[in-house]
Structures are given as C-alpha cells and as structure tokens.
Amino acid sequence: MKNEQQLSEGRTRHGVARLLLERGPITAAAVAETLGLSPAAVRRHLDCLVADGEACMRDAPSRGRRGRGRPAKLWLLTETGRARFGHAYDDLAIAAIRFVAESAGEHAVREFARRRVNAMVGRHRDDVVGEQGPAERAKALADALTSEGYAASTRRVGAGEQLCQHHCPVAHVAAEFPELCEVETAAFAELLGTHVQRLSTIARGDAACTTHVPLGGAEPPEAGATAPTTTEGTPS
C-alpha cells in the first residue's frame, strides 16, 4: 500500500514538473487548476521540487499599480529539474564537439549543427511548407518540434507570432556551442518563408527558446524580450 502511494506521489510530482516545463513560469494556483489538485497538494509537491533543487520561484512582473498583499509568485524548473526530461549524454556530446572544433575548426561545428537540424526538421518539411502563411507554418513547426521533444507552442503577440520551445534536449551543449541555436534559427526562417528573430534561449538561462515570426511586416520586439504572460504566466 505504501509503495502504491509513493508511486502515485511520484507520478503526480512528475506531472507538476512537466507543467512547469511546458507552461512555466506559472502560478501554483494555475498548476492546481490545470491538474485538478488541491492548493495544499500542489504546494507540497512544489516544496519538494525546490528542496531537490529542481524548481525555483520568482515574483510575477508588476502590471501597473498593485493593491495590498504579497506579489504573485511564479514557479519554473531549474536546470536540474529540466534534466528529468532529457539531458543524457551532455558531457559526451560536448567533448565530441570540442574535438571536432579543435581538429577541423569552427566551420566543421557549424556544418555538424546544420546537418543535425536539417535531419530533424527534414522529417516534417512537407507538413510545414505545405501550410499557407507564416502563422500556419509556425503552428505546424511547433507541432513538429513537439514530436521531437521540444514541447513547443505558438501564440499571437501583437501583429506577430511567437514560437516557444519550452524544452531543449541540447541546451547544455548549445550553451557552449551557440552555433546550434544559430543554425536552428536559420532553418526556421527557411521553413517559414520569412525572416525570424530569436528573442531568448534556454541555453542562455531563459525560461524558453522564443522566436519571433513577423506577420505582414510586423516589427520584432527588442532582442532578449520574452512574450508577455497571462496572469498565470502560461502561453495561450
């Protein structure tokens, strides 16, 4: 009986962690509502994730004048928490790419990155380019990236679309070799048929990899900016 309870607790905690991954930063109240849990249960799981170094908390951005009371708190995964969802072989990958860079130069690293991303998106090229317009293509690309483990989504921000990747299986590698992010961004532009701008990356410590896709000549936000969040801090 105790083992069954522990397994159930573990599954629930993993569900809370996945929600932080896919929709963080997010409030505890939004986690409770989405998963159908009591606020007390969510708080217990969040506290355990924090104690294990897998989650952290920050104040929600202020929106004009605030009333009395404490500011809302937003929860998100740390790098340790993201490791639940696939950072395997990071050390080996970094060592291998370092060897490539030292043996054949930076151009070889970029060529490796290009072949990698082309192989990944090539499996979904027909689905993406078959859509009409950047917004529809961005949605198809998000679906393709999700199937590849990137937990991606799109949202309309002003007159543009933002493609958000809530997980990056190669974030640790990309932190040392930004060529992976640069080549990926170029591949997105080619698939979507429009210039795109990378606003944030998990590799740089941001909560998500966010790419601005202009619609109808929309101007991109300032580099480094992220999409505005709802009260719950979740993408629509």
PDB file of C-alpha atoms in Angstrom:
ATOM      1  CA  MET A   1       0.000   0.000   0.000  1.00  0.00           C
ATOM      2  CA  LYS A   2       2.824   2.352   0.910  1.00  0.00           C
ATOM      3  CA  ASN A   3       4.635   1.601  -2.354  1.00  0.00           C
ATOM      4  CA  GLU A   4       1.490   2.333  -4.359  1.00  0.00           C
ATOM      5  CA  GLN A   5       1.102   5.647  -2.560  1.00  0.00           C
ATOM      6  CA  GLN A   6       4.735   6.507  -3.256  1.00  0.00           C
ATOM      7  CA  LEU A   7       4.309   5.656  -6.934  1.00  0.00           C
ATOM      8  CA  SER A   8       1.201   7.833  -7.107  1.00  0.00           C
ATOM      9  CA  GLU A   9       3.037  10.709  -5.411  1.00  0.00           C
ATOM     10  CA  GLY A  10       5.928  10.294  -7.843  1.00  0.00           C
ATOM     11  CA  ARG A  11       3.634  10.393 -10.870  1.00  0.00           C
ATOM     12  CA  THR A  12       1.877  13.485  -9.571  1.00  0.00           C
ATOM     13  CA  ARG A  13       5.169  15.240  -8.842  1.00  0.00           C
ATOM     14  CA  HIS A  14       6.382  14.394 -12.338  1.00  0.00           C
ATOM     15  CA  GLY A  15       3.144  15.871 -13.696  1.00  0.00           C
ATOM     16  CA  VAL A  16       3.729  19.071 -11.736  1.00  0.00           C
ATOM     17  CA  ALA A  17       7.300  19.228 -13.044  1.00  0.00           C
ATOM     18  CA  ARG A  18       6.142  18.702 -16.639  1.00  0.00           C
ATOM     19  CA  LEU A  19       3.622  21.524 -16.292  1.00  0.00           C
ATOM     20  CA  LEU A  20       6.377  23.832 -15.035  1.00  0.00           C
ATOM     21  CA  LEU A  21       8.430  22.763 -18.042  1.00  0.00           C
ATOM     22  CA  GLU A  22       5.713  23.313 -20.624  1.00  0.00           C
ATOM     23  CA  ARG A  23       3.946  26.353 -19.162  1.00  0.00           C
ATOM     24  CA  GLY A  24       6.344  27.917 -16.679  1.00  0.00           C
ATOM     25  CA  PRO A  25       6.758  30.413 -15.235  1.00  0.00           C
ATOM     26  CA  ILE A  26       3.341  29.607 -13.770  1.00  0.00           C
ATOM     27  CA  THR A  27       1.484  30.254 -10.525  1.00  0.00           C
ATOM     28  CA  ALA A  28       0.735  27.498  -8.012  1.00  0.00           C
ATOM     29  CA  ALA A  29      -2.975  28.262  -8.432  1.00  0.00           C
ATOM     30  CA  ALA A  30      -2.744  27.621 -12.176  1.00  0.00           C
ATOM     31  CA  VAL A  31      -0.931  24.334 -11.538  1.00  0.00           C
ATOM     32  CA  ALA A  32      -3.668  23.249  -9.139  1.00  0.00           C
ATOM     33  CA  GLU A  33      -6.440  24.190 -11.568  1.00  0.00           C
ATOM     34  CA  THR A  34      -4.808  22.518 -14.565  1.00  0.00           C
ATOM     35  CA  LEU A  35      -4.010  19.251 -12.787  1.00  0.00           C
ATOM     36  CA  GLY A  36      -7.144  19.152 -10.640  1.00  0.00           C
ATOM     37  CA  LEU A  37      -5.169  19.147  -7.388  1.00  0.00           C
ATOM     38  CA  SER A  38      -5.749  20.977  -4.129  1.00  0.00           C
ATOM     39  CA  PRO A  39      -3.591  24.054  -3.459  1.00  0.00           C
ATOM     40  CA  ALA A  40      -2.103  22.267  -0.450  1.00  0.00           C
ATOM     41  CA  ALA A  41      -1.095  19.259  -2.557  1.00  0.00           C
ATOM     42  CA  VAL A  42       0.482  21.475  -5.205  1.00  0.00           C
ATOM     43  CA  ARG A  43       2.380  23.429  -2.561  1.00  0.00           C
ATOM     44  CA  ARG A  44       3.724  20.167  -1.102  1.00  0.00           C
ATOM     45  CA  HIS A  45       4.991  18.991  -4.487  1.00  0.00           C
ATOM     46  CA  LEU A  46       6.478  22.396  -5.314  1.00  0.00           C
ATOM     47  CA  ASP A  47       8.254  22.496  -1.959  1.00  0.00           C
ATOM     48  CA  CYS A  48       9.728  19.050  -2.643  1.00  0.00           C
ATOM     49  CA  LEU A  49      10.906  20.116  -6.107  1.00  0.00           C
ATOM     50  CA  VAL A  50      12.537  23.190  -4.573  1.00  0.00           C
ATOM     51  CA  ALA A  51      14.163  21.113  -1.837  1.00  0.00           C
ATOM     52  CA  ASP A  52      15.630  18.838  -4.527  1.00  0.00           C
ATOM     53  CA  GLY A  53      16.888  21.839  -6.497  1.00  0.00           C
ATOM     54  CA  GLU A  54      14.520  21.096  -9.371  1.00  0.00           C
ATOM     55  CA  ALA A  55      12.316  24.205  -9.189  1.00  0.00           C
ATOM     56  CA  CYS A  56      12.617  27.827  -8.195  1.00  0.00           C
ATOM     57  CA  MET A  57      10.274  30.735  -7.602  1.00  0.00           C
ATOM     58  CA  ARG A  58      10.246  34.382  -8.654  1.00  0.00           C
ATOM     59  CA  ASP A  59       7.919  37.348  -8.350  1.00  0.00           C
ATOM     60  CA  ALA A  60       5.442  37.908 -11.165  1.00  0.00           C
ATOM     61  CA  PRO A  61       6.135  41.079 -13.182  1.00  0.00           C
ATOM     62  CA  SER A  62       4.154  44.052 -11.908  1.00  0.00           C
ATOM     63  CA  ARG A  63       1.339  45.338 -14.090  1.00  0.00           C
ATOM     64  CA  GLY A  64       0.636  48.883 -13.100  1.00  0.00           C
ATOM     65  CA  ARG A  65      -0.421  49.731  -9.556  1.00  0.00           C
ATOM     66  CA  ARG A  66      -0.709  46.839  -7.159  1.00  0.00           C
ATOM     67  CA  GLY A  67      -3.051  46.576  -4.241  1.00  0.00           C
ATOM     68  CA  ARG A  68      -2.056  45.418  -0.813  1.00  0.00           C
ATOM     69  CA  GLY A  69      -0.712  41.957  -0.253  1.00  0.00           C
ATOM     70  CA  ARG A  70       2.241  39.956  -1.432  1.00  0.00           C
ATOM     71  CA  PRO A  71       3.072  39.880  -5.150  1.00  0.00           C
ATOM     72  CA  ALA A  72       2.104  36.758  -7.069  1.00  0.00           C
ATOM     73  CA  LYS A  73       4.758  34.059  -7.243  1.00  0.00           C
ATOM     74  CA  LEU A  74       5.701  32.221 -10.432  1.00  0.00           C
ATOM     75  CA  TRP A  75       7.295  28.782 -10.490  1.00  0.00           C
ATOM     76  CA  LEU A  76       9.666  27.296 -13.072  1.00  0.00           C
ATOM     77  CA  LEU A  77      12.137  24.458 -13.397  1.00  0.00           C
ATOM     78  CA  THR A  78      15.848  24.812 -12.785  1.00  0.00           C
ATOM     79  CA  GLU A  79      18.456  23.128 -14.978  1.00  0.00           C
ATOM     80  CA  THR A  80      18.397  20.236 -12.511  1.00  0.00           C
ATOM     81  CA  GLY A  81      14.642  19.959 -12.969  1.00  0.00           C
ATOM     82  CA  ARG A  82      14.941  20.028 -16.753  1.00  0.00           C
ATOM     83  CA  ALA A  83      17.292  17.048 -16.520  1.00  0.00           C
ATOM     84  CA  ARG A  84      14.209  14.932 -15.719  1.00  0.00           C
ATOM     85  CA  PHE A  85      13.226  15.350 -19.364  1.00  0.00           C
ATOM     86  CA  GLY A  86      16.431  14.531 -21.155  1.00  0.00           C
ATOM     87  CA  HIS A  87      19.924  15.886 -20.742  1.00  0.00           C
ATOM     88  CA  ALA A  88      21.501  12.477 -21.241  1.00  0.00           C
ATOM     89  CA  TYR A  89      24.957  12.249 -22.768  1.00  0.00           C
ATOM     90  CA  ASP A  90      25.551  16.022 -22.485  1.00  0.00           C
ATOM     91  CA  ASP A  91      29.130  15.587 -21.324  1.00  0.00           C
ATOM     92  CA  LEU A  92      29.889  13.148 -24.121  1.00  0.00           C
ATOM     93  CA  ALA A  93      28.302  15.426 -26.737  1.00  0.00           C
ATOM     94  CA  ILE A  94      30.244  18.467 -25.536  1.00  0.00           C
ATOM     95  CA  ALA A  95      33.508  16.529 -25.543  1.00  0.00           C
ATOM     96  CA  ALA A  96      32.840  15.225 -29.041  1.00  0.00           C
ATOM     97  CA  ILE A  97      32.032  18.672 -30.459  1.00  0.00           C
ATOM     98  CA  ARG A  98      35.081  20.150 -28.752  1.00  0.00           C
ATOM     99  CA  PHE A  99      37.159  17.526 -30.526  1.00  0.00           C
ATOM    100  CA  VAL A 100      35.550  18.453 -33.852  1.00  0.00           C
ATOM    101  CA  ALA A 101      36.256  22.144 -33.237  1.00  0.00           C
ATOM    102  CA  GLU A 102      39.882  21.507 -32.283  1.00  0.00           C
ATOM    103  CA  SER A 103      40.517  19.062 -35.121  1.00  0.00           C
ATOM    104  CA  ALA A 104      38.625  20.636 -38.007  1.00  0.00           C
ATOM    105  CA  GLY A 105      37.774  24.176 -36.944  1.00  0.00           C
ATOM    106  CA  GLU A 106      34.595  26.103 -36.157  1.00  0.00           C
ATOM    107  CA  HIS A 107      33.249  25.670 -39.689  1.00  0.00           C
ATOM    108  CA  ALA A 108      33.034  21.920 -39.015  1.00  0.00           C
ATOM    109  CA  VAL A 109      30.973  22.562 -35.881  1.00  0.00           C
ATOM    110  CA  ARG A 110      28.590  24.734 -37.891  1.00  0.00           C
ATOM    111  CA  GLU A 111      28.324  22.071 -40.591  1.00  0.00           C
ATOM    112  CA  PHE A 112      27.565  19.461 -37.935  1.00  0.00           C
ATOM    113  CA  ALA A 113      24.859  21.735 -36.484  1.00  0.00           C
ATOM    114  CA  ARG A 114      23.418  22.300 -39.965  1.00  0.00           C
ATOM    115  CA  ARG A 115      23.223  18.584 -40.725  1.00  0.00           C
ATOM    116  CA  ARG A 116      21.653  17.893 -37.346  1.00  0.00           C
ATOM    117  CA  VAL A 117      18.874  20.449 -37.669  1.00  0.00           C
ATOM    118  CA  ASN A 118      18.245  19.594 -41.324  1.00  0.00           C
ATOM    119  CA  ALA A 119      17.774  15.957 -40.369  1.00  0.00           C
ATOM    120  CA  MET A 120      15.385  16.932 -37.583  1.00  0.00           C
ATOM    121  CA  VAL A 121      13.189  19.379 -39.499  1.00  0.00           C
ATOM    122  CA  GLY A 122      13.537  17.469 -42.766  1.00  0.00           C
ATOM    123  CA  ARG A 123      11.234  14.783 -41.399  1.00  0.00           C
ATOM    124  CA  HIS A 124       8.497  17.400 -41.124  1.00  0.00           C
ATOM    125  CA  ARG A 125       9.314  19.705 -44.056  1.00  0.00           C
ATOM    126  CA  ASP A 126       6.309  18.763 -46.192  1.00  0.00           C
ATOM    127  CA  ASP A 127       3.890  19.323 -43.284  1.00  0.00           C
ATOM    128  CA  VAL A 128       5.338  22.770 -42.556  1.00  0.00           C
ATOM    129  CA  VAL A 129       5.861  24.213 -46.045  1.00  0.00           C
ATOM    130  CA  GLY A 130       2.502  22.842 -47.163  1.00  0.00           C
ATOM    131  CA  GLU A 131       0.729  25.368 -44.915  1.00  0.00           C
ATOM    132  CA  GLN A 132      -0.312  28.769 -46.226  1.00  0.00           C
ATOM    133  CA  GLY A 133       1.272  31.756 -44.480  1.00  0.00           C
ATOM    134  CA  PRO A 134       3.802  32.220 -41.643  1.00  0.00           C
ATOM    135  CA  ALA A 135       1.286  31.793 -38.795  1.00  0.00           C
ATOM    136  CA  GLU A 136       0.025  28.437 -40.065  1.00  0.00           C
ATOM    137  CA  ARG A 137       3.560  27.292 -40.799  1.00  0.00           C
ATOM    138  CA  ALA A 138       4.680  28.337 -37.314  1.00  0.00           C
ATOM    139  CA  LYS A 139       1.917  26.208 -35.787  1.00  0.00           C
ATOM    140  CA  ALA A 140       2.904  23.226 -37.948  1.00  0.00           C
ATOM    141  CA  LEU A 141       6.559  23.759 -36.986  1.00  0.00           C
ATOM    142  CA  ALA A 142       5.593  23.855 -33.284  1.00  0.00           C
ATOM    143  CA  ASP A 143       3.787  20.525 -33.698  1.00  0.00           C
ATOM    144  CA  ALA A 144       6.850  19.094 -35.434  1.00  0.00           C
ATOM    145  CA  LEU A 145       9.205  20.320 -32.709  1.00  0.00           C
ATOM    146  CA  THR A 146       6.921  18.898 -30.011  1.00  0.00           C
ATOM    147  CA  SER A 147       7.123  15.499 -31.660  1.00  0.00           C
ATOM    148  CA  GLU A 148      10.927  15.855 -31.476  1.00  0.00           C
ATOM    149  CA  GLY A 149      10.846  16.526 -27.715  1.00  0.00           C
ATOM    150  CA  TYR A 150      10.896  20.347 -27.644  1.00  0.00           C
ATOM    151  CA  ALA A 151       7.423  20.919 -26.069  1.00  0.00           C
ATOM    152  CA  ALA A 152       6.733  23.783 -28.497  1.00  0.00           C
ATOM    153  CA  SER A 153       3.744  26.088 -28.888  1.00  0.00           C
ATOM    154  CA  THR A 154       2.800  29.295 -30.687  1.00  0.00           C
ATOM    155  CA  ARG A 155       0.993  32.423 -29.549  1.00  0.00           C
ATOM    156  CA  ARG A 156      -0.024  35.673 -31.190  1.00  0.00           C
ATOM    157  CA  VAL A 157       1.814  38.684 -29.779  1.00  0.00           C
ATOM    158  CA  GLY A 158       0.684  41.955 -31.335  1.00  0.00           C
ATOM    159  CA  ALA A 159       0.912  41.625 -35.112  1.00  0.00           C
ATOM    160  CA  GLY A 160       3.427  38.773 -34.903  1.00  0.00           C
ATOM    161  CA  GLU A 161       3.561  35.128 -33.899  1.00  0.00           C
ATOM    162  CA  GLN A 162       5.913  33.755 -31.278  1.00  0.00           C
ATOM    163  CA  LEU A 163       7.207  30.207 -31.448  1.00  0.00           C
ATOM    164  CA  CYS A 164       8.103  28.996 -27.937  1.00  0.00           C
ATOM    165  CA  GLN A 165      10.159  25.882 -27.251  1.00  0.00           C
ATOM    166  CA  HIS A 166       9.647  25.058 -23.576  1.00  0.00           C
ATOM    167  CA  HIS A 167      12.293  22.346 -23.552  1.00  0.00           C
ATOM    168  CA  CYS A 168      15.617  21.916 -25.335  1.00  0.00           C
ATOM    169  CA  PRO A 169      17.259  18.481 -25.131  1.00  0.00           C
ATOM    170  CA  VAL A 170      20.608  20.004 -26.177  1.00  0.00           C
ATOM    171  CA  ALA A 171      20.541  23.161 -24.040  1.00  0.00           C
ATOM    172  CA  HIS A 172      23.739  22.306 -22.159  1.00  0.00           C
ATOM    173  CA  VAL A 173      25.587  21.686 -25.414  1.00  0.00           C
ATOM    174  CA  ALA A 174      24.192  24.830 -27.028  1.00  0.00           C
ATOM    175  CA  ALA A 175      25.363  26.890 -24.052  1.00  0.00           C
ATOM    176  CA  GLU A 176      28.953  26.173 -25.140  1.00  0.00           C
ATOM    177  CA  PHE A 177      28.289  25.932 -28.875  1.00  0.00           C
ATOM    178  CA  PRO A 178      25.751  28.646 -29.852  1.00  0.00           C
ATOM    179  CA  GLU A 179      26.133  27.529 -33.464  1.00  0.00           C
ATOM    180  CA  LEU A 180      23.386  25.003 -32.705  1.00  0.00           C
ATOM    181  CA  CYS A 181      20.937  27.819 -31.909  1.00  0.00           C
ATOM    182  CA  GLU A 182      22.091  29.999 -34.815  1.00  0.00           C
ATOM    183  CA  VAL A 183      21.695  27.245 -37.396  1.00  0.00           C
ATOM    184  CA  GLU A 184      18.335  26.230 -35.934  1.00  0.00           C
ATOM    185  CA  THR A 185      17.063  29.818 -36.255  1.00  0.00           C
ATOM    186  CA  ALA A 186      18.202  29.979 -39.893  1.00  0.00           C
ATOM    187  CA  ALA A 187      16.398  26.681 -40.597  1.00  0.00           C
ATOM    188  CA  PHE A 188      13.202  28.063 -39.057  1.00  0.00           C
ATOM    189  CA  ALA A 189      13.396  31.131 -41.315  1.00  0.00           C
ATOM    190  CA  GLU A 190      13.810  28.949 -44.393  1.00  0.00           C
ATOM    191  CA  LEU A 191      10.901  26.685 -43.442  1.00  0.00           C
ATOM    192  CA  LEU A 192       8.574  29.546 -42.527  1.00  0.00           C
ATOM    193  CA  GLY A 193       9.472  31.587 -45.592  1.00  0.00           C
ATOM    194  CA  THR A 194      10.152  34.764 -43.625  1.00  0.00           C
ATOM    195  CA  HIS A 195      12.841  36.431 -41.539  1.00  0.00           C
ATOM    196  CA  VAL A 196      12.656  35.388 -37.881  1.00  0.00           C
ATOM    197  CA  GLN A 197      14.384  36.669 -34.751  1.00  0.00           C
ATOM    198  CA  ARG A 198      15.435  34.600 -31.748  1.00  0.00           C
ATOM    199  CA  LEU A 199      14.451  36.527 -28.601  1.00  0.00           C
ATOM    200  CA  SER A 200      15.506  34.136 -25.841  1.00  0.00           C
ATOM    201  CA  THR A 201      17.066  30.713 -25.373  1.00  0.00           C
ATOM    202  CA  ILE A 202      17.150  28.118 -22.623  1.00  0.00           C
ATOM    203  CA  ALA A 203      20.879  27.805 -23.310  1.00  0.00           C
ATOM    204  CA  ARG A 204      21.317  31.414 -22.106  1.00  0.00           C
ATOM    205  CA  GLY A 205      19.279  30.757 -18.968  1.00  0.00           C
ATOM    206  CA  ASP A 206      15.863  31.911 -20.194  1.00  0.00           C
ATOM    207  CA  ALA A 207      12.656  30.048 -19.391  1.00  0.00           C
ATOM    208  CA  ALA A 208      12.060  29.113 -23.039  1.00  0.00           C
ATOM    209  CA  CYS A 209      13.529  29.442 -26.504  1.00  0.00           C
ATOM    210  CA  THR A 210      11.365  32.141 -28.090  1.00  0.00           C
ATOM    211  CA  THR A 211      11.427  33.011 -31.781  1.00  0.00           C
ATOM    212  CA  HIS A 212       9.557  35.982 -33.243  1.00  0.00           C
ATOM    213  CA  VAL A 213       7.806  35.312 -36.552  1.00  0.00           C
ATOM    214  CA  PRO A 214       6.666  38.558 -38.224  1.00  0.00           C
ATOM    215  CA  LEU A 215       3.251  38.610 -39.867  1.00  0.00           C
ATOM    216  CA  GLY A 216       2.518  41.178 -42.523  1.00  0.00           C
ATOM    217  CA  GLY A 217       5.737  43.099 -41.965  1.00  0.00           C
ATOM    218  CA  ALA A 218       5.362  43.283 -38.173  1.00  0.00           C
ATOM    219  CA  GLU A 219       8.431  44.660 -36.405  1.00  0.00           C
ATOM    220  CA  PRO A 220      10.092  42.198 -33.995  1.00  0.00           C
ATOM    221  CA  PRO A 221      10.271  43.017 -30.276  1.00  0.00           C
ATOM    222  CA  GLU A 222      13.577  44.091 -28.787  1.00  0.00           C
ATOM    223  CA  ALA A 223      16.102  41.261 -28.678  1.00  0.00           C
ATOM    224  CA  GLY A 224      16.126  39.483 -25.329  1.00  0.00           C
ATOM    225  CA  ALA A 225      12.459  40.247 -24.697  1.00  0.00           C
ATOM    226  CA  THR A 226      10.043  37.447 -23.980  1.00  0.00           C
ATOM    227  CA  ALA A 227       6.381  37.108 -24.726  1.00  0.00           C
ATOM    228  CA  PRO A 228       4.073  38.825 -22.247  1.00  0.00           C
ATOM    229  CA  THR A 229       2.484  36.362 -19.873  1.00  0.00           C
ATOM    230  CA  THR A 230      -1.059  35.997 -18.696  1.00  0.00           C
ATOM    231  CA  THR A 231      -1.877  36.235 -15.002  1.00  0.00           C
ATOM    232  CA  GLU A 232      -0.994  32.581 -14.743  1.00  0.00           C
ATOM    233  CA  GLY A 233       2.163  33.013 -16.800  1.00  0.00           C
ATOM    234  CA  THR A 234       1.029  30.414 -19.336  1.00  0.00           C
ATOM    235  CA  PRO A 235       1.044  30.560 -23.107  1.00  0.00           C
ATOM    236  CA  SER A 236      -2.334  30.682 -24.733  1.00  0.00           C
TER     237      SER A 236
END
